Amino acid sequence: MTQNKMVGPTNELAKERNRAAAERTITAWIQNCLTLVGFGFAIDQIFQALQQNFPDKNTSITIESAHSISLILIAIGIGLLIIAMIQHYFEVQSIKRDDYFFYPSHYLNIIVIFAIIAFGFVSLFIIFLGIN
């Protein structure tokens, strides 16, 4: 039994559009992850500068809380970049196949959503501990 392979300019152009879309998606993920890591560094540097310039001021967020939030932002940025790289790899592999295989990414999206929700709760917890 032979399988009919649909090879032609239309299918190759469709594959190229899908490859380009995958490249745009990974580029957007890289941009967002770099933004998270940058925010992490910025928050840490801003609070350290405030602590050095105004040591007598009592703020509701301590330097330790800001440092913890910064580390969480950096970790989430790195973790999401790893997830994005995995998703991109599977997408490119499915495009390379002659019989296109759709790889659902909703599981990875759920992981991303829970990571963001967890970051929000952990940040709130850290800030509330820093107030005391």
mmCIF file of C-alpha atoms in Angstrom, residues 45-130:
data_model
loop_
_atom_site.group_PDB
_atom_site.id
_atom_site.type_symbol
_atom_site.label_atom_id
_atom_site.label_comp_id
_atom_site.label_asym_id
_atom_site.label_seq_id
_atom_site.Cartn_x
_atom_site.Cartn_y
_atom_site.Cartn_z
ATOM 1 C CA GLN A 45 18.736 47.455 41.272
ATOM 2 C CA ILE A 46 16.069 50.087 41.977
ATOM 3 C CA PHE A 47 15.429 48.848 45.499
ATOM 4 C CA GLN A 48 19.140 48.533 46.228
ATOM 5 C CA ALA A 49 19.688 52.123 45.023
ATOM 6 C CA LEU A 50 16.769 53.359 47.127
ATOM 7 C CA GLN A 51 18.129 51.524 50.164
ATOM 8 C CA GLN A 52 21.604 53.035 49.683
ATOM 9 C CA ASN A 53 20.389 56.586 49.023
ATOM 10 C CA PHE A 54 17.620 56.658 51.632
ATOM 11 C CA PRO A 55 18.603 54.219 54.392
ATOM 12 C CA ASP A 56 16.378 55.885 57.004
ATOM 13 C CA LYS A 57 13.165 55.628 54.998
ATOM 14 C CA ASN A 58 10.827 52.839 56.074
ATOM 15 C CA THR A 59 9.109 51.366 53.031
ATOM 16 C CA SER A 60 6.391 48.763 52.917
ATOM 17 C CA ILE A 61 8.581 46.514 50.744
ATOM 18 C CA THR A 62 11.865 45.485 52.275
ATOM 19 C CA ILE A 63 15.020 44.964 50.266
ATOM 20 C CA GLU A 64 14.759 41.220 50.940
ATOM 21 C CA SER A 65 11.217 41.143 49.541
ATOM 22 C CA ALA A 66 12.282 43.046 46.446
ATOM 23 C CA HIS A 67 15.233 40.691 46.033
ATOM 24 C CA SER A 68 12.954 37.645 46.316
ATOM 25 C CA ILE A 69 10.489 39.056 43.786
ATOM 26 C CA SER A 70 13.388 39.845 41.443
ATOM 27 C CA LEU A 71 14.704 36.294 41.679
ATOM 28 C CA ILE A 72 11.229 34.896 41.017
ATOM 29 C CA LEU A 73 10.849 37.097 37.925
ATOM 30 C CA ILE A 74 14.218 35.973 36.598
ATOM 31 C CA ALA A 75 13.407 32.306 37.286
ATOM 32 C CA ILE A 76 10.012 32.579 35.581
ATOM 33 C CA GLY A 77 11.629 34.263 32.568
ATOM 34 C CA ILE A 78 14.175 31.472 32.242
ATOM 35 C CA GLY A 79 11.569 28.755 32.840
ATOM 36 C CA LEU A 80 9.179 30.175 30.255
ATOM 37 C CA LEU A 81 12.014 30.445 27.744
ATOM 38 C CA ILE A 82 12.778 26.746 28.236
ATOM 39 C CA ILE A 83 9.097 25.894 27.729
ATOM 40 C CA ALA A 84 9.000 28.073 24.607
ATOM 41 C CA MET A 85 12.083 26.342 23.193
ATOM 42 C CA ILE A 86 10.496 22.929 23.752
ATOM 43 C CA GLN A 87 7.270 24.052 22.119
ATOM 44 C CA HIS A 88 9.175 25.519 19.159
ATOM 45 C CA TYR A 89 11.173 22.315 18.720
ATOM 46 C CA PHE A 90 8.041 20.156 18.566
ATOM 47 C CA GLU A 91 6.343 22.588 16.192
ATOM 48 C CA VAL A 92 9.289 22.592 13.769
ATOM 49 C CA GLN A 93 9.536 18.794 13.927
ATOM 50 C CA SER A 94 5.848 18.441 13.101
ATOM 51 C CA ILE A 95 6.202 20.821 10.140
ATOM 52 C CA LYS A 96 9.141 18.814 8.757
ATOM 53 C CA ARG A 97 7.047 15.661 8.552
ATOM 54 C CA ASP A 98 5.525 14.753 5.202
ATOM 55 C CA ASP A 99 2.264 13.931 6.918
ATOM 56 C CA TYR A 100 1.754 17.024 9.043
ATOM 57 C CA PHE A 101 1.121 16.115 12.649
ATOM 58 C CA PHE A 102 -0.578 18.753 14.786
ATOM 59 C CA TYR A 103 1.038 18.978 18.195
ATOM 60 C CA PRO A 104 -1.412 20.551 20.646
ATOM 61 C CA SER A 105 0.245 23.101 22.890
ATOM 62 C CA HIS A 106 -2.566 23.729 25.320
ATOM 63 C CA TYR A 107 -0.734 21.783 28.043
ATOM 64 C CA LEU A 108 2.212 24.145 27.813
ATOM 65 C CA ASN A 109 -0.169 27.115 27.847
ATOM 66 C CA ILE A 110 -1.723 25.821 31.056
ATOM 67 C CA ILE A 111 1.753 25.557 32.606
ATOM 68 C CA VAL A 112 2.456 29.171 31.638
ATOM 69 C CA ILE A 113 -0.851 30.365 33.108
ATOM 70 C CA PHE A 114 -0.222 28.548 36.387
ATOM 71 C CA ALA A 115 3.330 29.907 36.549
ATOM 72 C CA ILE A 116 2.047 33.462 36.227
ATOM 73 C CA ILE A 117 -0.699 32.883 38.809
ATOM 74 C CA ALA A 118 1.829 31.306 41.182
ATOM 75 C CA PHE A 119 4.143 34.290 40.716
ATOM 76 C CA GLY A 120 1.312 36.634 41.642
ATOM 77 C CA PHE A 121 0.453 34.737 44.805
ATOM 78 C CA VAL A 122 4.081 34.326 45.854
ATOM 79 C CA SER A 123 4.732 38.039 45.267
ATOM 80 C CA LEU A 124 1.729 38.987 47.375
ATOM 81 C CA PHE A 125 2.866 36.618 50.106
ATOM 82 C CA ILE A 126 6.393 38.032 50.060
ATOM 83 C CA ILE A 127 5.141 41.618 50.176
ATOM 84 C CA PHE A 128 2.771 40.871 53.054
ATOM 85 C CA LEU A 129 5.611 39.242 54.996
ATOM 86 C CA GLY A 130 7.796 42.261 54.314
#
